[in-house]
Coordinates of C-alpha atoms in Angstrom, one line a residue:
X2 CA 76.0 8.6 92.1
X3 CA 76.0 11.7 94.3
X4 CA 76.6 11.1 97.9
X5 CA 73.7 12.4 100.3
X6 CA 74.5 15.7 101.9
X7 CA 74.6 14.3 105.5
X8 CA 77.2 11.9 104.3
X9 CA 79.1 14.4 102.6
X10 CA 79.1 17.0 105.5
X11 CA 80.2 14.0 107.7
X12 CA 83.0 13.5 105.5
X13 CA 83.9 17.0 105.1
X14 CA 84.3 17.8 108.9
X15 CA 86.3 14.5 109.1
X16 CA 88.7 15.8 106.2
X17 CA 89.1 19.0 108.0
X18 CA 89.9 17.2 111.4
X19 CA 92.3 15.1 109.7
X20 CA 94.2 18.1 108.3
X21 CA 94.5 19.4 111.7
X22 CA 95.7 16.5 113.0
X23 CA 98.5 16.3 109.9
X24 CA 99.5 19.8 111.1
X25 CA 99.5 19.2 114.9
X26 CA 101.2 15.9 114.2
X27 CA 104.3 17.9 112.5
X28 CA 104.2 20.9 115.1
X29 CA 104.3 18.6 117.9
X30 CA 107.1 16.5 116.8
X31 CA 109.3 18.9 115.0
X32 CA 112.7 20.1 116.4
X33 CA 113.4 23.4 115.2
X34 CA 111.6 26.5 116.8
X35 CA 110.2 27.8 113.5
X36 CA 107.8 24.7 113.5
X37 CA 107.2 23.8 117.0
X38 CA 107.1 27.4 118.4
X39 CA 106.1 29.5 115.7
X40 CA 104.0 27.1 113.6
X41 CA 105.5 28.2 110.2
X42 CA 103.8 25.4 108.5
X43 CA 100.6 24.2 106.8
X44 CA 99.1 21.0 106.0
X45 CA 96.2 20.1 103.4
X46 CA 94.7 17.1 101.8
X47 CA 94.4 17.1 98.1
X48 CA 92.2 14.6 95.9
X49 CA 93.3 13.6 92.3
X50 CA 90.3 12.6 90.0
X51 CA 92.8 11.5 87.4
X52 CA 92.3 14.8 85.4
X53 CA 92.9 17.6 88.1
X54 CA 94.3 18.0 91.6
X55 CA 92.0 19.8 94.0
X56 CA 92.4 21.3 97.5
X57 CA 89.8 19.5 99.8
X58 CA 90.8 20.4 103.1
X59 CA 93.3 22.5 105.4
X60 CA 93.4 23.7 109.2
X61 CA 95.7 25.8 111.1
X62 CA 97.2 26.7 107.5
X63 CA 99.1 29.4 106.3
X64 CA 97.4 30.1 103.2
X65 CA 100.1 31.3 101.2
X66 CA 101.7 27.9 101.8
X67 CA 98.6 25.8 101.5
X68 CA 97.6 27.2 98.2
X69 CA 101.0 26.7 96.6
X70 CA 100.9 23.2 98.1
X71 CA 98.2 22.4 95.3
X72 CA 100.8 23.1 92.6
X73 CA 103.3 21.2 94.4
X74 CA 101.2 18.2 94.3
X75 CA 100.4 18.8 90.6
X76 CA 104.1 19.1 89.7
X77 CA 104.7 15.7 91.7
X78 CA 102.3 13.8 89.4
X79 CA 103.4 15.4 86.5
X80 CA 107.2 14.9 87.2
X81 CA 106.6 11.3 88.3
X82 CA 103.9 10.5 85.8
X83 CA 103.6 6.7 85.7
X84 CA 106.1 6.2 88.4
X85 CA 104.4 6.6 91.6
X86 CA 103.7 3.9 93.9
X87 CA 102.2 3.1 97.1
X88 CA 104.8 3.8 99.9
X89 CA 106.4 6.9 98.2
X90 CA 107.1 10.0 99.8
X91 CA 108.3 13.1 97.7
X92 CA 109.8 16.3 98.7
X93 CA 109.7 19.5 96.3
X94 CA 110.7 23.0 97.1
X95 CA 112.2 24.5 93.7
X96 CA 109.8 27.8 92.9
X97 CA 110.0 26.7 89.5
X98 CA 108.9 23.1 90.5
X99 CA 105.7 23.8 92.3
X100 CA 107.1 25.8 95.1
X101 CA 106.9 29.2 96.1
X102 CA 110.4 30.0 97.7
X103 CA 113.3 27.8 98.2
X104 CA 112.9 27.5 102.2
X105 CA 109.4 26.3 102.0
X106 CA 110.0 22.6 101.8
X107 CA 106.7 20.6 100.9
X108 CA 106.2 16.7 101.5
X109 CA 103.8 14.9 99.6
X110 CA 102.5 11.3 100.1
X111 CA 100.4 9.6 97.5
X112 CA 97.6 7.4 99.1
X113 CA 96.3 4.7 96.6
X114 CA 93.1 3.1 96.3
X115 CA 92.2 0.3 93.8
X116 CA 95.7 0.7 92.3
X117 CA 95.4 4.5 91.7
X118 CA 96.5 7.6 93.6
X119 CA 93.5 9.3 95.1
X120 CA 94.6 11.6 98.0
X121 CA 97.4 13.4 99.0
X122 CA 98.3 14.2 102.0
X123 CA 100.9 17.3 102.2
X124 CA 102.8 19.4 104.5
X125 CA 104.7 22.4 103.9
X126 CA 107.2 24.5 106.2
X127 CA 109.7 27.1 106.2
X128 CA 113.1 25.4 107.0
X129 CA 115.8 26.9 109.2
X130 CA 118.5 26.6 106.5
X131 CA 118.2 25.4 102.8
X132 CA 121.7 25.8 102.1
X133 CA 123.3 28.5 99.7
X134 CA 125.9 31.1 100.4
X135 CA 123.8 32.8 103.4
X136 CA 123.1 31.1 106.7
X137 CA 119.4 30.8 107.0
X138 CA 118.9 30.6 102.9
X139 CA 117.7 34.2 103.1
X140 CA 119.9 36.4 101.0
X141 CA 118.1 39.7 100.1
X142 CA 121.4 40.6 97.6
X143 CA 120.8 37.5 95.6
X144 CA 120.5 38.3 91.8
X145 CA 119.6 34.6 90.8
X146 CA 117.9 31.7 91.8
X147 CA 120.9 29.6 92.8
X148 CA 122.4 32.6 95.2
X149 CA 119.1 31.7 97.2
X150 CA 119.6 28.0 98.4
X151 CA 119.9 24.6 97.5
X152 CA 117.7 23.9 94.6
X153 CA 116.5 20.8 93.4
X154 CA 113.5 19.3 91.3
X155 CA 111.1 17.0 93.2
X156 CA 112.7 14.0 94.8
X157 CA 111.5 10.6 96.4
X158 CA 112.8 10.3 100.1
X159 CA 110.9 7.0 100.2
X160 CA 110.2 4.8 97.1
X161 CA 107.8 2.0 97.7
X162 CA 108.0 2.3 101.3
X163 CA 112.1 2.3 101.3
X164 CA 114.2 5.0 102.2
X165 CA 116.2 6.3 99.3
X166 CA 119.5 6.9 101.5
X167 CA 121.5 8.8 98.8
X168 CA 118.5 11.5 98.7
X169 CA 118.3 11.4 102.3
X170 CA 122.2 12.1 102.6
X171 CA 121.9 14.6 99.7
X172 CA 119.1 17.0 101.5
X173 CA 121.0 16.7 105.0
X174 CA 124.3 17.5 103.2
X175 CA 122.9 20.9 101.9
X176 CA 121.9 22.5 105.3
X177 CA 124.0 24.0 108.2
X178 CA 121.5 22.3 110.5
X179 CA 121.6 18.6 109.5
X180 CA 120.4 17.6 112.9
X181 CA 117.6 19.7 113.1
X182 CA 116.8 19.0 109.4
X183 CA 116.4 15.3 110.0
X184 CA 114.3 15.5 112.9
X185 CA 112.1 17.8 110.9
X186 CA 112.0 15.6 107.9
X187 CA 110.6 12.8 110.4
X188 CA 108.0 15.3 111.5
X189 CA 106.8 16.4 108.1
X190 CA 106.8 12.7 107.0
X191 CA 105.1 11.7 110.2
X192 CA 102.4 14.2 109.5
X193 CA 101.5 12.8 106.2
X194 CA 101.6 9.3 107.4
X195 CA 98.9 10.2 110.0
X196 CA 97.1 11.7 107.1
X197 CA 97.3 8.6 105.0
X198 CA 96.1 6.2 108.2
X199 CA 93.3 8.6 108.6
X200 CA 92.1 8.2 105.2
X201 CA 92.6 4.6 104.8
X202 CA 90.0 4.2 107.9
X203 CA 87.7 6.8 106.3
X204 CA 87.6 4.9 103.3
X205 CA 87.5 1.6 105.2
X206 CA 84.3 2.8 106.8
X207 CA 82.3 4.3 103.7
X208 CA 83.9 2.5 100.7
X209 CA 85.8 4.4 98.2
X210 CA 83.3 5.2 95.7
X211 CA 81.2 6.9 98.7
X212 CA 84.1 9.0 99.8
X213 CA 84.8 9.9 96.1
X214 CA 81.1 11.0 95.4
X215 CA 81.2 13.1 98.8
X216 CA 84.5 14.8 97.6
X217 CA 83.0 15.5 94.3
X218 CA 79.7 16.6 95.8
X219 CA 81.5 19.0 98.2
X220 CA 83.5 20.8 95.4
X221 CA 80.5 21.2 93.4
X222 CA 78.6 22.7 96.5
X223 CA 81.3 25.0 97.4
X224 CA 81.2 26.3 93.6
X225 CA 77.6 26.8 93.4
X226 CA 77.5 28.8 96.5
X227 CA 80.7 30.8 95.5
X228 CA 78.9 31.8 92.2
X229 CA 75.9 32.7 94.0
X230 CA 78.1 35.5 96.1
X231 CA 79.8 36.4 92.9
X232 CA 76.6 37.4 91.2
X233 CA 75.4 39.5 93.9
X234 CA 78.5 41.5 93.0
X235 CA 77.8 44.3 90.4
X236 CA 79.2 43.6 87.0
X237 CA 82.1 45.8 86.0
X238 CA 85.8 46.2 85.8
X239 CA 87.8 47.2 88.9
X240 CA 91.4 48.1 89.2
X241 CA 94.1 48.0 92.0
X242 CA 97.5 48.3 92.8
X243 CA 100.3 48.3 95.2
X244 CA 103.8 49.1 95.2
X245 CA 107.0 47.5 96.7
X246 CA 109.5 49.9 98.2
X247 CA 112.7 48.2 96.5
X248 CA 113.9 45.0 95.2
X249 CA 117.3 45.5 97.1
X250 CA 119.0 45.9 93.7
X251 CA 118.5 49.5 92.7
X252 CA 114.9 49.4 91.5
X253 CA 112.3 51.2 93.4
X254 CA 108.5 51.3 93.5
X255 CA 107.8 48.0 91.9
X256 CA 104.1 47.8 91.2
X257 CA 101.7 45.0 90.9
X258 CA 98.7 45.9 88.9
X259 CA 95.3 43.5 88.8
X260 CA 92.3 44.4 86.9
X261 CA 89.3 42.5 88.2
X262 CA 86.4 41.7 86.0
X263 CA 82.9 40.5 87.0
X264 CA 80.2 39.2 84.7
X265 CA 77.6 37.3 86.0
X266 CA 79.0 34.5 88.4
X267 CA 82.6 34.6 87.1
X268 CA 85.2 36.6 88.1
X269 CA 88.5 37.4 86.1
X270 CA 91.9 38.8 87.8
X271 CA 94.3 40.0 84.9
X272 CA 97.7 40.9 86.2
X273 CA 99.1 41.6 82.9
X274 CA 99.9 45.2 83.8
X275 CA 102.3 44.4 86.6
X276 CA 106.0 45.6 86.5
X277 CA 108.6 43.1 84.8
X278 CA 110.4 40.7 86.9
X279 CA 113.6 42.0 88.3
X280 CA 117.1 40.4 88.7
X281 CA 116.5 40.0 92.8
X282 CA 114.8 38.1 95.7
X283 CA 111.5 39.6 95.3
X284 CA 109.6 38.0 92.4
X285 CA 106.6 36.0 92.5
X286 CA 106.1 32.6 91.0
X287 CA 102.5 32.2 89.4
X288 CA 101.6 29.7 92.1
X289 CA 102.7 32.3 95.0
X290 CA 100.8 35.1 93.3
X291 CA 97.2 32.9 93.1
X292 CA 97.7 31.9 96.8
X293 CA 97.3 35.8 97.4
X294 CA 94.2 36.1 94.8
X295 CA 92.7 32.9 96.5
X296 CA 93.3 34.3 100.0
X297 CA 91.4 37.7 99.2
X298 CA 88.6 35.9 97.5
X299 CA 88.4 33.4 100.5
X300 CA 88.0 36.7 102.7
X301 CA 85.0 37.6 100.7
X302 CA 83.5 34.4 101.5
X303 CA 83.7 33.6 105.1
X304 CA 81.1 31.3 105.4
X305 CA 82.3 28.7 102.7
X306 CA 84.4 25.8 103.2
X307 CA 87.6 26.7 101.7
X308 CA 88.3 24.3 98.9
X309 CA 89.2 24.3 95.3
X310 CA 85.6 24.4 94.6
X311 CA 85.6 28.3 95.1
X312 CA 88.3 29.1 92.5
X313 CA 86.6 27.0 89.5
X314 CA 84.5 30.4 88.8
X315 CA 87.7 32.1 88.8
X316 CA 90.0 33.1 85.9
X317 CA 93.6 34.4 86.2
X318 CA 95.9 36.1 83.8
X319 CA 99.8 36.3 84.3
X320 CA 102.4 37.4 82.1
X321 CA 105.4 35.1 82.3
X322 CA 108.6 37.1 83.0
X323 CA 106.4 39.6 85.1
X324 CA 107.2 40.2 88.8
X325 CA 104.0 38.3 89.5
X326 CA 105.0 35.3 86.9
X327 CA 108.8 35.2 87.2
X328 CA 110.6 32.9 85.1
X329 CA 114.3 31.2 86.0
X330 CA 117.0 32.3 86.7
X331 CA 115.7 35.2 88.8
X332 CA 115.2 34.5 92.5
X333 CA 111.8 34.5 94.6
X334 CA 113.4 34.4 98.1
X335 CA 111.0 36.8 99.5
X336 CA 107.9 36.2 97.1
X337 CA 106.0 34.8 99.9
X338 CA 106.2 38.2 101.8
X339 CA 107.6 40.8 99.9
X340 CA 105.8 41.0 96.4
X341 CA 103.4 38.7 97.6
X342 CA 102.0 41.4 100.1
X343 CA 101.6 43.5 97.2
X344 CA 99.6 41.2 95.3
X345 CA 97.4 40.9 98.4
X346 CA 96.9 44.5 98.7
X347 CA 96.4 45.0 94.9
X348 CA 93.8 42.6 94.7
X349 CA 92.0 44.1 98.1
X350 CA 92.1 47.7 96.5
X351 CA 90.0 45.9 93.5
X352 CA 87.8 44.2 95.7
X353 CA 87.2 47.5 97.8
X354 CA 85.0 48.8 94.8
X355 CA 82.7 46.3 94.9
X356 CA 82.7 44.6 98.5
X357 CA 83.9 47.5 100.7
X358 CA 82.9 46.1 104.3
X359 CA 84.6 42.7 103.5
X360 CA 87.9 44.0 102.9
X361 CA 90.9 44.8 105.2
X362 CA 94.4 44.1 105.7
X363 CA 95.0 40.4 104.7
X364 CA 98.7 40.6 104.1
X365 CA 101.9 41.0 106.3
X366 CA 104.3 43.8 106.1
X367 CA 108.1 42.6 105.6
X368 CA 110.4 43.1 108.5
X369 CA 112.7 39.8 108.9
X370 CA 115.3 39.5 111.4
X371 CA 117.8 36.6 111.1
X372 CA 120.9 36.1 113.4
X373 CA 123.8 33.6 113.2
X374 CA 126.7 32.9 115.2
X375 CA 128.2 30.7 117.8
X376 CA 126.4 30.0 121.2
X377 CA 129.0 30.1 123.8
X378 CA 126.7 29.4 126.9
X379 CA 127.6 25.5 127.1
X380 CA 131.4 26.0 126.3
X381 CA 130.9 24.1 123.0
X382 CA 130.7 27.1 120.7
X383 CA 127.6 25.4 118.9
X384 CA 126.4 27.1 115.7
X385 CA 123.0 28.6 115.8
X386 CA 120.4 30.3 113.4
X387 CA 117.8 32.1 114.7
X388 CA 114.7 33.8 112.8
X389 CA 112.9 36.4 115.4
X390 CA 109.1 36.3 114.7
X391 CA 109.1 39.2 117.2
X392 CA 110.3 41.5 114.3
X393 CA 107.7 40.4 111.8
X394 CA 104.0 40.6 113.6
X395 CA 101.6 43.2 113.8
X396 CA 100.1 43.6 110.4
X397 CA 96.9 42.8 111.1
X398 CA 94.4 45.8 110.1
X399 CA 90.8 47.1 110.8
X400 CA 88.0 45.7 109.0
X401 CA 84.2 46.9 109.1
X402 CA 83.0 46.6 112.7
X403 CA 86.2 45.2 113.8
X404 CA 89.4 46.6 115.1
X405 CA 92.8 44.9 114.1
X406 CA 93.8 42.6 116.8
X407 CA 96.5 39.8 117.8
X408 CA 99.8 39.8 115.9
X409 CA 98.9 38.2 112.2
X410 CA 97.0 39.3 109.1
X411 CA 94.4 36.4 108.4
X412 CA 97.0 35.0 105.6
X413 CA 99.6 34.5 108.3
X414 CA 97.0 34.0 111.3
X415 CA 98.3 30.3 111.8
X416 CA 101.5 31.6 113.0
X417 CA 102.4 32.3 116.6
X418 CA 105.2 34.5 118.2
X419 CA 107.8 32.6 119.8
X420 CA 107.9 32.3 123.5
X421 CA 110.6 34.9 124.7
X422 CA 111.6 32.7 127.6
X423 CA 111.7 29.7 125.3
X424 CA 113.9 31.8 122.9
X425 CA 116.3 33.1 125.7
X426 CA 116.8 29.2 126.5
X427 CA 117.3 28.1 122.9
X428 CA 119.3 31.0 121.7
X429 CA 122.1 33.5 123.0
X430 CA 120.1 36.6 123.6
X431 CA 118.3 38.7 125.9
X432 CA 114.7 40.6 125.5
X433 CA 114.5 44.1 126.7
X434 CA 111.1 45.1 124.9
X435 CA 108.5 43.2 122.8
X436 CA 105.4 44.9 122.9
X437 CA 102.7 47.3 121.3
X438 CA 103.6 51.0 121.1
X439 CA 101.2 54.0 121.5
X440 CA 99.9 55.9 118.7
X441 CA 101.1 53.4 116.3
X442 CA 97.6 51.7 115.5
X443 CA 96.3 52.8 112.1
X444 CA 93.8 55.6 112.6
X445 CA 90.2 54.5 111.2
X446 CA 86.4 54.2 112.1
X447 CA 88.0 50.9 113.0
X448 CA 91.5 50.7 113.5
X449 CA 94.5 48.6 112.8
X450 CA 96.9 46.8 115.4
X451 CA 99.3 48.7 117.1
X452 CA 103.0 48.6 115.8
X453 CA 104.9 46.1 117.7
X454 CA 108.2 47.0 119.0
X455 CA 111.5 44.7 119.5
X456 CA 114.5 45.4 121.5
X457 CA 117.0 42.5 122.1
X458 CA 120.9 42.0 122.5
X459 CA 123.0 39.1 122.4
X460 CA 124.1 37.4 125.4
X461 CA 126.9 34.8 125.9
X462 CA 127.5 34.4 122.3
X463 CA 131.0 33.2 121.3
X464 CA 131.8 36.2 119.6
X465 CA 130.0 38.5 117.8
X466 CA 126.3 37.8 116.4
X467 CA 125.6 38.4 112.8
X468 CA 122.5 39.7 111.7
X469 CA 120.6 40.0 108.5
X470 CA 117.8 42.6 108.5
X471 CA 115.3 42.7 105.8
X472 CA 112.7 45.6 105.4
X473 CA 109.9 46.7 103.4
X474 CA 106.7 49.0 103.7
X475 CA 108.7 51.9 104.8
X476 CA 107.8 54.0 102.2
X477 CA 104.9 52.3 101.0
X478 CA 103.3 51.1 104.2
X479 CA 100.0 48.5 104.0
X480 CA 97.2 50.8 103.2
X481 CA 94.0 51.7 104.6
X482 CA 90.7 51.3 103.5
X483 CA 87.2 53.4 102.9
X484 CA 89.3 56.5 104.1
X485 CA 91.2 54.5 107.0
X486 CA 94.9 55.4 107.4
X487 CA 97.8 53.4 106.4
X488 CA 100.1 51.5 108.4
X489 CA 103.1 53.4 110.0
X490 CA 105.7 51.3 108.4
X491 CA 108.7 49.4 109.5
X492 CA 112.5 50.0 110.2
X493 CA 115.5 48.3 112.3
X494 CA 118.2 49.8 114.3
X495 CA 121.6 48.1 114.7
X496 CA 123.6 48.6 117.8
X497 CA 121.4 51.3 119.1
X498 CA 122.7 54.3 120.8
X499 CA 126.6 53.5 119.7
X500 CA 128.8 55.4 117.8
X501 CA 128.2 52.7 115.0
X502 CA 124.5 52.7 115.0
X503 CA 123.0 51.5 112.0
X504 CA 119.5 52.3 110.9
X505 CA 118.1 50.3 108.0
X506 CA 114.7 50.5 106.0
X507 CA 116.0 48.3 103.2
X508 CA 118.2 45.2 103.7
X509 CA 121.6 44.7 105.2
X510 CA 123.6 41.3 105.8
X511 CA 126.3 40.3 108.1
X512 CA 125.8 43.0 110.6
X513 CA 127.8 42.2 113.6
X514 CA 126.5 42.8 117.0
X515 CA 128.3 42.4 120.2
X516 CA 127.2 41.6 123.5
X517 CA 125.7 44.7 125.1
X518 CA 124.7 46.2 122.0
X519 CA 121.0 46.6 121.1
X520 CA 119.0 45.5 118.1
X521 CA 115.6 47.5 117.4
X522 CA 112.8 46.5 114.9
X523 CA 109.4 48.2 114.4
X524 CA 106.9 46.1 112.7
X525 CA 104.7 48.9 111.6
X526 CA 100.8 47.3 111.1
X527 CA 98.0 47.1 108.7
X528 CA 95.7 49.9 107.8
X529 CA 92.5 51.2 109.4
X530 CA 89.0 50.9 107.7
X531 CA 86.8 54.0 107.3
X532 CA 87.3 57.8 108.3
X533 CA 89.0 58.2 111.6
X534 CA 86.6 61.4 112.3
X535 CA 83.8 58.8 112.2
X536 CA 85.1 56.9 115.2
X537 CA 83.0 56.4 118.2
X538 CA 84.4 58.9 120.7
X539 CA 84.0 56.6 123.6
X540 CA 86.0 53.9 121.7
X541 CA 88.7 56.6 121.3
X542 CA 88.6 57.3 125.0
X543 CA 88.8 53.5 125.7
X544 CA 92.0 53.6 123.5
X545 CA 93.6 56.4 125.4
X546 CA 92.9 54.7 128.7
X547 CA 94.3 51.4 127.2
X548 CA 97.4 53.2 126.4
X549 CA 96.8 52.5 122.5
X550 CA 96.4 56.0 121.9
X551 CA 97.8 59.2 123.7
X552 CA 95.9 62.3 124.5
X553 CA 97.6 64.0 121.6
X554 CA 97.0 61.2 119.4
X555 CA 93.0 61.5 120.1
X556 CA 93.4 64.8 119.1
X557 CA 95.3 64.7 116.2
X558 CA 94.4 61.5 114.7
X559 CA 90.6 61.5 115.6
X560 CA 89.7 65.0 116.5
X561 CA 88.9 64.0 119.9
X562 CA 89.4 66.3 122.9
X563 CA 90.5 64.5 126.1
X564 CA 89.9 66.4 129.4
X565 CA 92.9 65.0 130.9
X566 CA 91.9 66.4 134.4
X567 CA 89.0 64.0 134.5
X568 CA 89.9 61.6 131.6
X569 CA 86.8 62.5 129.8
X570 CA 85.8 63.5 126.3
X571 CA 85.1 67.1 125.6
X572 CA 82.1 66.8 123.6
X573 CA 81.5 70.1 122.6
X574 CA 85.1 70.8 121.8
X575 CA 85.5 67.5 120.1
X576 CA 82.5 68.3 117.5
X577 CA 83.9 71.7 116.6
X578 CA 87.3 70.2 116.2
X579 CA 86.2 67.4 114.1
X580 CA 84.3 69.7 111.8
X581 CA 87.5 71.9 111.1
X582 CA 89.5 68.7 111.0
X583 CA 87.1 67.4 108.2
X584 CA 87.5 70.7 106.1
X585 CA 91.5 70.8 106.6
X586 CA 91.5 67.2 105.2
X587 CA 89.4 67.7 102.8
X588 CA 91.9 70.2 101.1
X589 CA 95.2 68.3 101.7
X590 CA 96.3 64.9 102.7
X591 CA 97.2 64.3 106.2
X592 CA 99.4 61.9 108.1
X593 CA 98.8 60.0 111.4
X594 CA 100.6 60.9 114.5
X595 CA 102.4 57.7 114.6
X596 CA 103.5 57.6 110.9
X597 CA 105.0 61.2 111.2
X598 CA 107.2 59.9 114.1
X599 CA 108.2 56.8 112.0
X600 CA 109.3 59.3 109.1
X601 CA 111.1 61.4 111.5
X602 CA 112.9 58.4 113.2
X603 CA 114.0 57.2 109.7
X604 CA 115.1 60.8 108.8
X605 CA 112.6 61.2 105.8
X606 CA 111.0 64.1 108.2
X607 CA 113.0 66.7 109.9
X608 CA 112.2 66.6 113.9
X609 CA 110.2 69.7 114.2
X610 CA 107.9 69.4 111.3
X611 CA 105.4 67.4 109.2

C-alpha cells in the first residue's frame, strides 16, 4: 500500500539528513587530511527490495563516488549471496568488483529487518595509500591493474559483529600508512554505524512497511517527474565526443563518443563508438562511466531529489573492452578524473543540442600532485605522503546566467581545498602562491572560473621530496558551450628557474625536489558559456576592476575597450571593436589571451605570436 505523500516527504528528508550525518561522522573522526580537510569521500543510503538495489539518499557527496557505490552494494550482495548477517561490515575497492579505481575504498553495512537486508549505509573515500609499487598508489605508468595497488575482492571486516582480525591485519599490511588507515577504517565504519542507528530509529517510529512503502513511493515519484522532463526535450539523436590528451603509454587523443537518443519519455545513451581500452591507467569501468552520465542527467533536473528513480527511464550501452567499459587486466587508476571527465564532456556536448541553457562544465580537468619523503622537522624522519588539492581545483565553468565560481565543478563540489596553514603544519612544505590568476577565466557571455596557480617548496624535509605530477587537459582543455571559450589548460613545473627545471604536461614520477626548489602547478579551469562578445560590458569592467581580466584581456577576449585613465568603458569604440571582432571570428578560429599564454609557457607557441 502506498504511503501518503506527507509521510513520504518526511521520510525523504530524514534519509537525506541521515546521509549527511553519515558523511560528517566520517569526516569529523577521520585521521588523514584527504578526508578531514579535503572531504574526498561520500556517503549514501541504499535500499534493497529483494530484486534490485536503489540509491535513495546522498549528501555532501562526490557524484562519481556515490553513484558507483550503487554497484559496490550490488557486488556485495552478489558476492555474499546467502551469506550476509546482521553485524557484517564489508569493504570493497577492486574496480572489477564494483569499484571505480583501487584507492576508492567503499565500506558497506547491511541493515536487517524481519531477517532480510533492507538498507545499506555506505561510505566511499579515496585513501592516501592503497599499496602497490608507488607510494600513494597513483602510478601513471602502470600497464596493468596489479601495478596500481592492493587489489582484493569484497571482504568482511566484521562478521556477525565480530572483528575478523586476519582481514584487518591484511588490510593494514598493504598500505604504507597503517596507523592512518586504521583510524580511517574506524571513521568509515563509524559513519555506517550511525546510519544504521538512525534507520532503526526511523523504522521503530513508523514501522517497516510504512518506511518501505515511502521509499518505493519516492522512487516512483522521482521517475514520473524525470519522465515528464524528458518528454519536454525534442525527440531525436544527438552526438557528443571528447578526447583525452594521452594515456601516458604513447596513445594520444583517446576519444569518448556518445549517441544520445530521446524518444518520448525515454533516453538512451550509447557509448559504442568510444575508443578501445588501452594498457594504461586511464580506462573507465562501466560503473564509473555511468556515474558521469547520471551526474549529467542530474544537472538537467536540478529540482528533483537525486535517487535511482531518475535513472529508470535511462538505458545505457557500453561495449566491453572499450575505454568506457574496461576489462581486466588493464588499469583504471585515473578513471575518476581522466577518461571520466571526457565521459562527462561528451555527454554534455550531446545534451547541449537539446537543453543548451542547462549545460556547462560538470567535470574536473586532471592535475594531480603527490609528494612523498621523510619529514625531518621532529628529528624522527617520519615518512609522509601528501596529495595536494591546491594543484587540482578551478574547473568550474560558466552556464546560462551564471559565471563559474568557487574551486570545483558540480561533480566534485563536495570537496574542499586543504587549509594552507594546516598543510604547512602537517607536511614539510611552504606555500608561496595559491590563488586565481588574471586573464585565465574562460571567456564567455558567462565566463568560467579563473585558473588557479600553486607555488610551493619543500621545507625541512629530510633529504629530497619525491613528486609525482599527473596532467591532462593541456592539449584538449575543458570545452566551452554555446560559443564560450575552453579553459586555458594545465601544466606543472618542477624546480622552477633552476638549471634542471622540468616542465610537464603529461605525467612524471619520482621527481626529486630539494629544499629551496619550487614546484608550480596551473589548474586551468572549465569553459565559458555563450559568445564573449555578448557579455555585458559592465560585467567585463567589473572583472577588470576585480583583477579577473586585464585591460588587454578585456579588449582581446571580449572586445571591450577600457579607458585606463578613468577606468571606464569607452562605449563608442567598444561597439565598433566588437563588430570588427565578430566578423573576424566568423572567418577563423580565435584563442583567448590566457590560453595563448599557457600555450607559450609550455612551448607550443612561439613567445611572440599566436
